[in-house]
Amino acid sequence: MDRMVQTALSSIKGLKDLKFDLANNLANANVPGFRRDLPNEGSAGFLSSLNQATARIFPLETGDRMFSSETGQLENTGVETDVALLNGAYFFIQPLDGEIALSRRGDFGVDTENRLVDGAGNLILSDGLQPIVLPPFSAMKFSDNGEVLVRQPGALPGDFTSVGFLGSASPSPDGLTKSLDGKIRNLDGSIPDVDQSGLFAQGILEGSNVNAIEEMVLSMDMQRQFEINVKLIKQAEEIDKSSTKLMSLPM
């Protein structure tokens, strides 16, 4: 009975981790460029004592935190500071409280220090992995190769000045993971080399690749699995009580 109960409890623990992933995906369904978290691989193992397995079971997790690299839906916003990557490349960002990472979030803006940032306040980095500082401007353009151009006050309508290039890279999806801070980096925590392989489009914004309906269906299925495990625990309790009654019968 103990092993049956422990197995059910281990399954419930795994469902708890899955619930966290589903909740996180749904919470970020409207975040531009968000990449859907995938369940971590795992199994279960029994504790052993003197080379013999006990009833104690615990969940085992293997592998790194993976995510879906599927492209999100592209929306034509017409906003000059919205930029989307049309291929599998990533922007380079500098979070305010972390190390350099990769991102697909393209809802750009300008902070109080005239630096190019995304909607979360992360600094957008150049091909030299430096913040892109903008001079005073009245209009902005992004070319398909990532060049950032601005029209400064007093300049003619078609006179734009280059202020740098958006840094980009196209690493293999198999070599990427989400770090503890939720940012995308290499499996070893480093970042790939800048290769300027990004194909950019201005006035277009990539949404998240989270399918809210699919996440809700998975959540409902997970709830049913939870209920099944609870029933198993209750059934084990009933069997144990029945066994106790049999043992207490007079011989």
PDB file of C-alpha atoms in Angstrom:
ATOM      1  CA  MET A   1       0.000   0.000   0.000  1.00  0.00           C
ATOM      2  CA  ASP A   2       2.811   2.385   0.849  1.00  0.00           C
ATOM      3  CA  ARG A   3       4.316   2.076  -2.615  1.00  0.00           C
ATOM      4  CA  MET A   4       0.946   2.717  -4.236  1.00  0.00           C
ATOM      5  CA  VAL A   5       0.455   5.877  -2.180  1.00  0.00           C
ATOM      6  CA  GLN A   6       3.989   7.107  -2.775  1.00  0.00           C
ATOM      7  CA  THR A   7       3.636   6.555  -6.533  1.00  0.00           C
ATOM      8  CA  ALA A   8       0.449   8.621  -6.589  1.00  0.00           C
ATOM      9  CA  LEU A   9       2.099  11.389  -4.543  1.00  0.00           C
ATOM     10  CA  SER A  10       5.068  11.428  -6.939  1.00  0.00           C
ATOM     11  CA  SER A  11       2.675  11.813  -9.869  1.00  0.00           C
ATOM     12  CA  ILE A  12       0.929  14.703  -8.097  1.00  0.00           C
ATOM     13  CA  LYS A  13       4.303  16.411  -7.604  1.00  0.00           C
ATOM     14  CA  GLY A  14       4.988  16.115 -11.334  1.00  0.00           C
ATOM     15  CA  LEU A  15       1.550  17.561 -12.100  1.00  0.00           C
ATOM     16  CA  LYS A  16       2.361  20.503  -9.824  1.00  0.00           C
ATOM     17  CA  ASP A  17       5.421  21.329 -11.940  1.00  0.00           C
ATOM     18  CA  LEU A  18       3.358  21.018 -15.121  1.00  0.00           C
ATOM     19  CA  LYS A  19       0.718  23.315 -13.624  1.00  0.00           C
ATOM     20  CA  PHE A  20       3.404  25.953 -13.073  1.00  0.00           C
ATOM     21  CA  ASP A  21       4.454  25.753 -16.750  1.00  0.00           C
ATOM     22  CA  LEU A  22       0.864  25.983 -17.973  1.00  0.00           C
ATOM     23  CA  ALA A  23       0.120  28.961 -15.724  1.00  0.00           C
ATOM     24  CA  ASN A  24       3.290  30.729 -16.866  1.00  0.00           C
ATOM     25  CA  ASN A  25       2.420  30.151 -20.530  1.00  0.00           C
ATOM     26  CA  LEU A  26      -1.105  31.495 -20.101  1.00  0.00           C
ATOM     27  CA  ALA A  27       0.172  34.512 -18.156  1.00  0.00           C
ATOM     28  CA  ASN A  28       2.489  35.394 -21.058  1.00  0.00           C
ATOM     29  CA  ALA A  29       0.099  34.589 -23.910  1.00  0.00           C
ATOM     30  CA  ASN A  30      -0.091  38.283 -24.862  1.00  0.00           C
ATOM     31  CA  VAL A  31       3.616  39.089 -24.413  1.00  0.00           C
ATOM     32  CA  PRO A  32       5.237  39.828 -27.792  1.00  0.00           C
ATOM     33  CA  GLY A  33       7.772  37.206 -28.858  1.00  0.00           C
ATOM     34  CA  PHE A  34       7.252  34.984 -25.792  1.00  0.00           C
ATOM     35  CA  ARG A  35       8.374  31.387 -26.265  1.00  0.00           C
ATOM     36  CA  ARG A  36       6.124  28.693 -24.773  1.00  0.00           C
ATOM     37  CA  ASP A  37       7.709  26.625 -21.980  1.00  0.00           C
ATOM     38  CA  LEU A  38       7.745  22.876 -22.546  1.00  0.00           C
ATOM     39  CA  PRO A  39       7.391  20.274 -19.761  1.00  0.00           C
ATOM     40  CA  ASN A  40      10.716  19.042 -18.464  1.00  0.00           C
ATOM     41  CA  GLU A  41      11.529  15.387 -19.020  1.00  0.00           C
ATOM     42  CA  GLY A  42      11.334  13.282 -15.900  1.00  0.00           C
ATOM     43  CA  SER A  43      10.701   9.917 -14.340  1.00  0.00           C
ATOM     44  CA  ALA A  44      10.569   8.453 -10.837  1.00  0.00           C
ATOM     45  CA  GLY A  45      12.896   6.468  -8.636  1.00  0.00           C
ATOM     46  CA  PHE A  46      12.714   4.531  -5.383  1.00  0.00           C
ATOM     47  CA  LEU A  47      14.987   5.121  -2.460  1.00  0.00           C
ATOM     48  CA  SER A  48      17.062   2.121  -1.564  1.00  0.00           C
ATOM     49  CA  SER A  49      18.336   0.875   1.778  1.00  0.00           C
ATOM     50  CA  LEU A  50      20.931  -1.878   2.002  1.00  0.00           C
ATOM     51  CA  ASN A  51      20.469  -2.589  -1.723  1.00  0.00           C
ATOM     52  CA  GLN A  52      16.730  -3.029  -1.337  1.00  0.00           C
ATOM     53  CA  ALA A  53      14.094  -0.656  -2.647  1.00  0.00           C
ATOM     54  CA  THR A  54      11.801   0.966  -0.114  1.00  0.00           C
ATOM     55  CA  ALA A  55       8.321   2.360  -0.598  1.00  0.00           C
ATOM     56  CA  ARG A  56       9.697   5.877  -0.783  1.00  0.00           C
ATOM     57  CA  ILE A  57       9.487   7.243  -4.336  1.00  0.00           C
ATOM     58  CA  PHE A  58      10.529  10.620  -5.606  1.00  0.00           C
ATOM     59  CA  PRO A  59      10.285  12.414  -8.969  1.00  0.00           C
ATOM     60  CA  LEU A  60      13.368  12.741 -11.154  1.00  0.00           C
ATOM     61  CA  GLU A  61      13.883  15.560 -13.616  1.00  0.00           C
ATOM     62  CA  THR A  62      16.291  15.278 -16.522  1.00  0.00           C
ATOM     63  CA  GLY A  63      17.436  17.758 -19.111  1.00  0.00           C
ATOM     64  CA  ASP A  64      17.332  21.550 -19.282  1.00  0.00           C
ATOM     65  CA  ARG A  65      14.335  23.849 -19.367  1.00  0.00           C
ATOM     66  CA  MET A  66      13.221  23.691 -22.972  1.00  0.00           C
ATOM     67  CA  PHE A  67      10.822  25.897 -24.911  1.00  0.00           C
ATOM     68  CA  SER A  68       8.999  25.904 -28.221  1.00  0.00           C
ATOM     69  CA  SER A  69      10.851  27.710 -31.023  1.00  0.00           C
ATOM     70  CA  GLU A  70       7.738  27.914 -33.190  1.00  0.00           C
ATOM     71  CA  THR A  71       7.181  31.390 -34.652  1.00  0.00           C
ATOM     72  CA  GLY A  72       4.345  33.403 -33.171  1.00  0.00           C
ATOM     73  CA  GLN A  73       1.687  35.129 -35.216  1.00  0.00           C
ATOM     74  CA  LEU A  74       2.859  38.264 -37.022  1.00  0.00           C
ATOM     75  CA  GLU A  75       0.686  41.371 -36.751  1.00  0.00           C
ATOM     76  CA  ASN A  76       1.001  44.431 -38.952  1.00  0.00           C
ATOM     77  CA  THR A  77       0.826  47.276 -36.416  1.00  0.00           C
ATOM     78  CA  GLY A  78       2.215  50.124 -38.522  1.00  0.00           C
ATOM     79  CA  VAL A  79       4.069  51.430 -35.447  1.00  0.00           C
ATOM     80  CA  GLU A  80       7.559  52.579 -36.427  1.00  0.00           C
ATOM     81  CA  THR A  81       9.153  51.210 -33.244  1.00  0.00           C
ATOM     82  CA  ASP A  82       7.682  47.699 -33.685  1.00  0.00           C
ATOM     83  CA  VAL A  83      10.195  45.291 -35.241  1.00  0.00           C
ATOM     84  CA  ALA A  84       9.779  41.597 -36.006  1.00  0.00           C
ATOM     85  CA  LEU A  85      12.306  38.954 -36.985  1.00  0.00           C
ATOM     86  CA  LEU A  86      11.103  37.100 -40.076  1.00  0.00           C
ATOM     87  CA  ASN A  87      13.472  34.151 -39.685  1.00  0.00           C
ATOM     88  CA  GLY A  88      14.714  32.068 -36.761  1.00  0.00           C
ATOM     89  CA  ALA A  89      17.140  34.695 -35.446  1.00  0.00           C
ATOM     90  CA  TYR A  90      17.080  36.410 -32.041  1.00  0.00           C
ATOM     91  CA  PHE A  91      17.766  39.914 -30.747  1.00  0.00           C
ATOM     92  CA  PHE A  92      20.443  40.450 -28.107  1.00  0.00           C
ATOM     93  CA  ILE A  93      19.174  42.122 -24.941  1.00  0.00           C
ATOM     94  CA  GLN A  94      20.708  43.334 -21.695  1.00  0.00           C
ATOM     95  CA  PRO A  95      18.261  42.846 -18.806  1.00  0.00           C
ATOM     96  CA  LEU A  96      18.467  45.468 -16.083  1.00  0.00           C
ATOM     97  CA  ASP A  97      19.161  42.790 -13.455  1.00  0.00           C
ATOM     98  CA  GLY A  98      20.953  40.033 -15.352  1.00  0.00           C
ATOM     99  CA  GLU A  99      23.398  38.911 -18.005  1.00  0.00           C
ATOM    100  CA  ILE A 100      23.055  39.352 -21.775  1.00  0.00           C
ATOM    101  CA  ALA A 101      20.407  37.078 -23.264  1.00  0.00           C
ATOM    102  CA  LEU A 102      18.399  36.412 -26.417  1.00  0.00           C
ATOM    103  CA  SER A 103      14.892  37.602 -27.163  1.00  0.00           C
ATOM    104  CA  ARG A 104      12.241  37.769 -29.881  1.00  0.00           C
ATOM    105  CA  ARG A 105      10.375  40.668 -28.277  1.00  0.00           C
ATOM    106  CA  GLY A 106      10.178  43.542 -30.742  1.00  0.00           C
ATOM    107  CA  ASP A 107       7.943  46.179 -29.125  1.00  0.00           C
ATOM    108  CA  PHE A 108      10.715  48.735 -28.955  1.00  0.00           C
ATOM    109  CA  GLY A 109      10.765  52.114 -27.286  1.00  0.00           C
ATOM    110  CA  VAL A 110      13.190  54.702 -25.937  1.00  0.00           C
ATOM    111  CA  ASP A 111      14.032  55.092 -22.252  1.00  0.00           C
ATOM    112  CA  THR A 112      14.892  58.281 -20.365  1.00  0.00           C
ATOM    113  CA  GLU A 113      18.548  57.990 -21.423  1.00  0.00           C
ATOM    114  CA  ASN A 114      17.631  57.761 -25.131  1.00  0.00           C
ATOM    115  CA  ARG A 115      18.534  54.072 -25.259  1.00  0.00           C
ATOM    116  CA  LEU A 116      16.586  51.593 -27.364  1.00  0.00           C
ATOM    117  CA  VAL A 117      14.642  49.201 -25.097  1.00  0.00           C
ATOM    118  CA  ASP A 118      11.898  46.620 -25.448  1.00  0.00           C
ATOM    119  CA  GLY A 119       8.514  46.610 -23.727  1.00  0.00           C
ATOM    120  CA  ALA A 120       9.989  45.016 -20.587  1.00  0.00           C
ATOM    121  CA  GLY A 121      12.710  47.655 -20.266  1.00  0.00           C
ATOM    122  CA  ASN A 122      15.540  45.399 -21.482  1.00  0.00           C
ATOM    123  CA  LEU A 123      18.248  47.213 -23.429  1.00  0.00           C
ATOM    124  CA  ILE A 124      18.428  46.298 -27.108  1.00  0.00           C
ATOM    125  CA  LEU A 125      22.053  45.650 -28.060  1.00  0.00           C
ATOM    126  CA  SER A 126      23.954  46.433 -31.226  1.00  0.00           C
ATOM    127  CA  ASP A 127      26.124  44.105 -33.298  1.00  0.00           C
ATOM    128  CA  GLY A 128      28.914  45.031 -30.867  1.00  0.00           C
ATOM    129  CA  LEU A 129      26.709  44.030 -27.902  1.00  0.00           C
ATOM    130  CA  GLN A 130      26.462  47.606 -26.711  1.00  0.00           C
ATOM    131  CA  PRO A 131      23.314  49.641 -25.920  1.00  0.00           C
ATOM    132  CA  ILE A 132      21.970  51.593 -28.884  1.00  0.00           C
ATOM    133  CA  VAL A 133      21.866  55.268 -27.884  1.00  0.00           C
ATOM    134  CA  LEU A 134      19.690  57.438 -30.094  1.00  0.00           C
ATOM    135  CA  PRO A 135      20.227  61.141 -30.801  1.00  0.00           C
ATOM    136  CA  PRO A 136      17.210  63.475 -30.836  1.00  0.00           C
ATOM    137  CA  PHE A 137      15.025  62.393 -33.755  1.00  0.00           C
ATOM    138  CA  SER A 138      11.670  62.995 -35.398  1.00  0.00           C
ATOM    139  CA  ALA A 139      11.399  59.699 -37.260  1.00  0.00           C
ATOM    140  CA  MET A 140      12.986  56.244 -37.156  1.00  0.00           C
ATOM    141  CA  LYS A 141      13.550  53.473 -39.663  1.00  0.00           C
ATOM    142  CA  PHE A 142      14.812  49.890 -39.411  1.00  0.00           C
ATOM    143  CA  SER A 143      16.218  48.280 -42.540  1.00  0.00           C
ATOM    144  CA  ASP A 144      15.798  44.585 -43.333  1.00  0.00           C
ATOM    145  CA  ASN A 145      19.406  43.937 -42.243  1.00  0.00           C
ATOM    146  CA  GLY A 146      18.879  45.607 -38.858  1.00  0.00           C
ATOM    147  CA  GLU A 147      20.351  49.039 -39.493  1.00  0.00           C
ATOM    148  CA  VAL A 148      18.820  51.691 -37.231  1.00  0.00           C
ATOM    149  CA  LEU A 149      18.284  55.057 -38.963  1.00  0.00           C
ATOM    150  CA  VAL A 150      16.861  58.278 -37.550  1.00  0.00           C
ATOM    151  CA  ARG A 151      15.882  61.640 -39.004  1.00  0.00           C
ATOM    152  CA  GLN A 152      17.273  64.334 -36.767  1.00  0.00           C
ATOM    153  CA  PRO A 153      15.505  67.657 -36.164  1.00  0.00           C
ATOM    154  CA  GLY A 154      16.027  70.079 -39.044  1.00  0.00           C
ATOM    155  CA  ALA A 155      17.002  67.351 -41.528  1.00  0.00           C
ATOM    156  CA  LEU A 156      15.256  66.989 -44.865  1.00  0.00           C
ATOM    157  CA  PRO A 157      12.360  64.467 -45.007  1.00  0.00           C
ATOM    158  CA  GLY A 158      14.472  61.755 -46.687  1.00  0.00           C
ATOM    159  CA  ASP A 159      17.712  62.475 -44.835  1.00  0.00           C
ATOM    160  CA  PHE A 160      18.301  59.693 -42.307  1.00  0.00           C
ATOM    161  CA  THR A 161      21.396  59.074 -40.194  1.00  0.00           C
ATOM    162  CA  SER A 162      22.605  55.595 -39.230  1.00  0.00           C
ATOM    163  CA  VAL A 163      23.132  55.004 -35.499  1.00  0.00           C
ATOM    164  CA  GLY A 164      24.112  51.334 -35.646  1.00  0.00           C
ATOM    165  CA  PHE A 165      22.828  47.839 -36.308  1.00  0.00           C
ATOM    166  CA  LEU A 166      20.604  45.596 -34.231  1.00  0.00           C
ATOM    167  CA  GLY A 167      22.646  42.608 -33.060  1.00  0.00           C
ATOM    168  CA  SER A 168      21.241  39.220 -34.047  1.00  0.00           C
ATOM    169  CA  ALA A 169      22.143  35.529 -34.124  1.00  0.00           C
ATOM    170  CA  SER A 170      20.567  32.287 -35.357  1.00  0.00           C
ATOM    171  CA  PRO A 171      21.727  29.535 -32.977  1.00  0.00           C
ATOM    172  CA  SER A 172      20.378  25.986 -33.149  1.00  0.00           C
ATOM    173  CA  PRO A 173      17.184  25.661 -31.064  1.00  0.00           C
ATOM    174  CA  ASP A 174      18.543  22.435 -29.563  1.00  0.00           C
ATOM    175  CA  GLY A 175      21.387  24.373 -27.955  1.00  0.00           C
ATOM    176  CA  LEU A 176      19.186  26.919 -26.178  1.00  0.00           C
ATOM    177  CA  THR A 177      17.411  26.878 -22.845  1.00  0.00           C
ATOM    178  CA  LYS A 178      15.643  29.261 -20.498  1.00  0.00           C
ATOM    179  CA  SER A 179      17.754  30.224 -17.518  1.00  0.00           C
ATOM    180  CA  LEU A 180      16.366  30.647 -14.004  1.00  0.00           C
ATOM    181  CA  ASP A 181      15.514  34.274 -14.807  1.00  0.00           C
ATOM    182  CA  GLY A 182      13.355  33.141 -17.740  1.00  0.00           C
ATOM    183  CA  LYS A 183      15.752  34.531 -20.353  1.00  0.00           C
ATOM    184  CA  ILE A 184      17.026  32.514 -23.335  1.00  0.00           C
ATOM    185  CA  ARG A 185      20.707  31.556 -23.420  1.00  0.00           C
ATOM    186  CA  ASN A 186      22.959  28.665 -24.416  1.00  0.00           C
ATOM    187  CA  LEU A 187      22.752  25.470 -22.365  1.00  0.00           C
ATOM    188  CA  ASP A 188      25.919  26.462 -20.494  1.00  0.00           C
ATOM    189  CA  GLY A 189      24.589  29.939 -19.681  1.00  0.00           C
ATOM    190  CA  SER A 190      26.634  31.734 -22.326  1.00  0.00           C
ATOM    191  CA  ILE A 191      25.317  33.487 -25.434  1.00  0.00           C
ATOM    192  CA  PRO A 192      25.987  32.644 -29.092  1.00  0.00           C
ATOM    193  CA  ASP A 193      28.252  34.773 -31.244  1.00  0.00           C
ATOM    194  CA  VAL A 194      26.744  37.652 -33.165  1.00  0.00           C
ATOM    195  CA  ASP A 195      26.316  36.585 -36.806  1.00  0.00           C
ATOM    196  CA  GLN A 196      23.935  39.298 -38.075  1.00  0.00           C
ATOM    197  CA  SER A 197      21.695  36.716 -39.702  1.00  0.00           C
ATOM    198  CA  GLY A 198      18.445  38.381 -38.677  1.00  0.00           C
ATOM    199  CA  LEU A 199      15.896  39.469 -41.273  1.00  0.00           C
ATOM    200  CA  PHE A 200      13.961  42.408 -39.850  1.00  0.00           C
ATOM    201  CA  ALA A 201      10.621  43.989 -40.675  1.00  0.00           C
ATOM    202  CA  GLN A 202       9.467  47.361 -39.326  1.00  0.00           C
ATOM    203  CA  GLY A 203       5.868  48.008 -38.326  1.00  0.00           C
ATOM    204  CA  ILE A 204       5.258  44.310 -37.632  1.00  0.00           C
ATOM    205  CA  LEU A 205       5.089  42.640 -34.227  1.00  0.00           C
ATOM    206  CA  GLU A 206       5.443  38.949 -33.451  1.00  0.00           C
ATOM    207  CA  GLY A 207       3.080  37.664 -30.803  1.00  0.00           C
ATOM    208  CA  SER A 208       3.767  34.800 -28.400  1.00  0.00           C
ATOM    209  CA  ASN A 209       3.586  31.236 -29.688  1.00  0.00           C
ATOM    210  CA  VAL A 210       1.252  30.199 -26.852  1.00  0.00           C
ATOM    211  CA  ASN A 211      -2.061  28.679 -27.934  1.00  0.00           C
ATOM    212  CA  ALA A 212      -4.406  29.608 -25.086  1.00  0.00           C
ATOM    213  CA  ILE A 213      -7.001  26.972 -26.053  1.00  0.00           C
ATOM    214  CA  GLU A 214      -4.387  24.219 -26.119  1.00  0.00           C
ATOM    215  CA  GLU A 215      -3.051  25.306 -22.724  1.00  0.00           C
ATOM    216  CA  MET A 216      -6.554  25.282 -21.234  1.00  0.00           C
ATOM    217  CA  VAL A 217      -7.222  21.773 -22.587  1.00  0.00           C
ATOM    218  CA  LEU A 218      -3.953  20.568 -21.085  1.00  0.00           C
ATOM    219  CA  SER A 219      -4.900  22.177 -17.783  1.00  0.00           C
ATOM    220  CA  MET A 220      -8.237  20.339 -17.758  1.00  0.00           C
ATOM    221  CA  ASP A 221      -6.546  17.047 -18.582  1.00  0.00           C
ATOM    222  CA  MET A 222      -4.035  17.623 -15.800  1.00  0.00           C
ATOM    223  CA  GLN A 223      -6.892  18.243 -13.347  1.00  0.00           C
ATOM    224  CA  ARG A 224      -8.414  14.875 -14.263  1.00  0.00           C
ATOM    225  CA  GLN A 225      -5.057  13.163 -13.702  1.00  0.00           C
ATOM    226  CA  PHE A 226      -4.831  14.834 -10.305  1.00  0.00           C
ATOM    227  CA  GLU A 227      -8.283  13.542  -9.354  1.00  0.00           C
ATOM    228  CA  ILE A 228      -7.323   9.998 -10.430  1.00  0.00           C
ATOM    229  CA  ASN A 229      -4.254  10.070  -8.199  1.00  0.00           C
ATOM    230  CA  VAL A 230      -6.295  11.329  -5.251  1.00  0.00           C
ATOM    231  CA  LYS A 231      -8.728   8.435  -5.772  1.00  0.00           C
ATOM    232  CA  LEU A 232      -5.798   6.003  -5.785  1.00  0.00           C
ATOM    233  CA  ILE A 233      -4.644   7.359  -2.424  1.00  0.00           C
ATOM    234  CA  LYS A 234      -8.162   7.034  -0.982  1.00  0.00           C
ATOM    235  CA  GLN A 235      -8.462   3.500  -2.363  1.00  0.00           C
ATOM    236  CA  ALA A 236      -5.142   2.551  -0.772  1.00  0.00           C
ATOM    237  CA  GLU A 237      -6.438   3.927   2.523  1.00  0.00           C
ATOM    238  CA  GLU A 238      -9.605   1.822   2.268  1.00  0.00           C
ATOM    239  CA  ILE A 239      -7.619  -1.318   1.435  1.00  0.00           C
ATOM    240  CA  ASP A 240      -5.328  -0.663   4.386  1.00  0.00           C
ATOM    241  CA  LYS A 241      -8.312  -0.240   6.739  1.00  0.00           C
ATOM    242  CA  SER A 242      -9.867  -3.460   5.437  1.00  0.00           C
ATOM    243  CA  SER A 243      -6.593  -5.315   6.006  1.00  0.00           C
ATOM    244  CA  THR A 244      -6.411  -3.956   9.568  1.00  0.00           C
ATOM    245  CA  LYS A 245      -9.923  -5.217  10.291  1.00  0.00           C
ATOM    246  CA  LEU A 246      -9.045  -8.693   8.969  1.00  0.00           C
ATOM    247  CA  MET A 247      -5.942  -8.820  11.136  1.00  0.00           C
ATOM    248  CA  SER A 248      -7.988  -7.858  14.204  1.00  0.00           C
ATOM    249  CA  LEU A 249     -10.528 -10.695  13.815  1.00  0.00           C
ATOM    250  CA  PRO A 250     -10.325 -13.315  16.573  1.00  0.00           C
ATOM    251  CA  MET A 251      -8.581 -16.511  15.515  1.00  0.00           C
TER     252      MET A 251
END
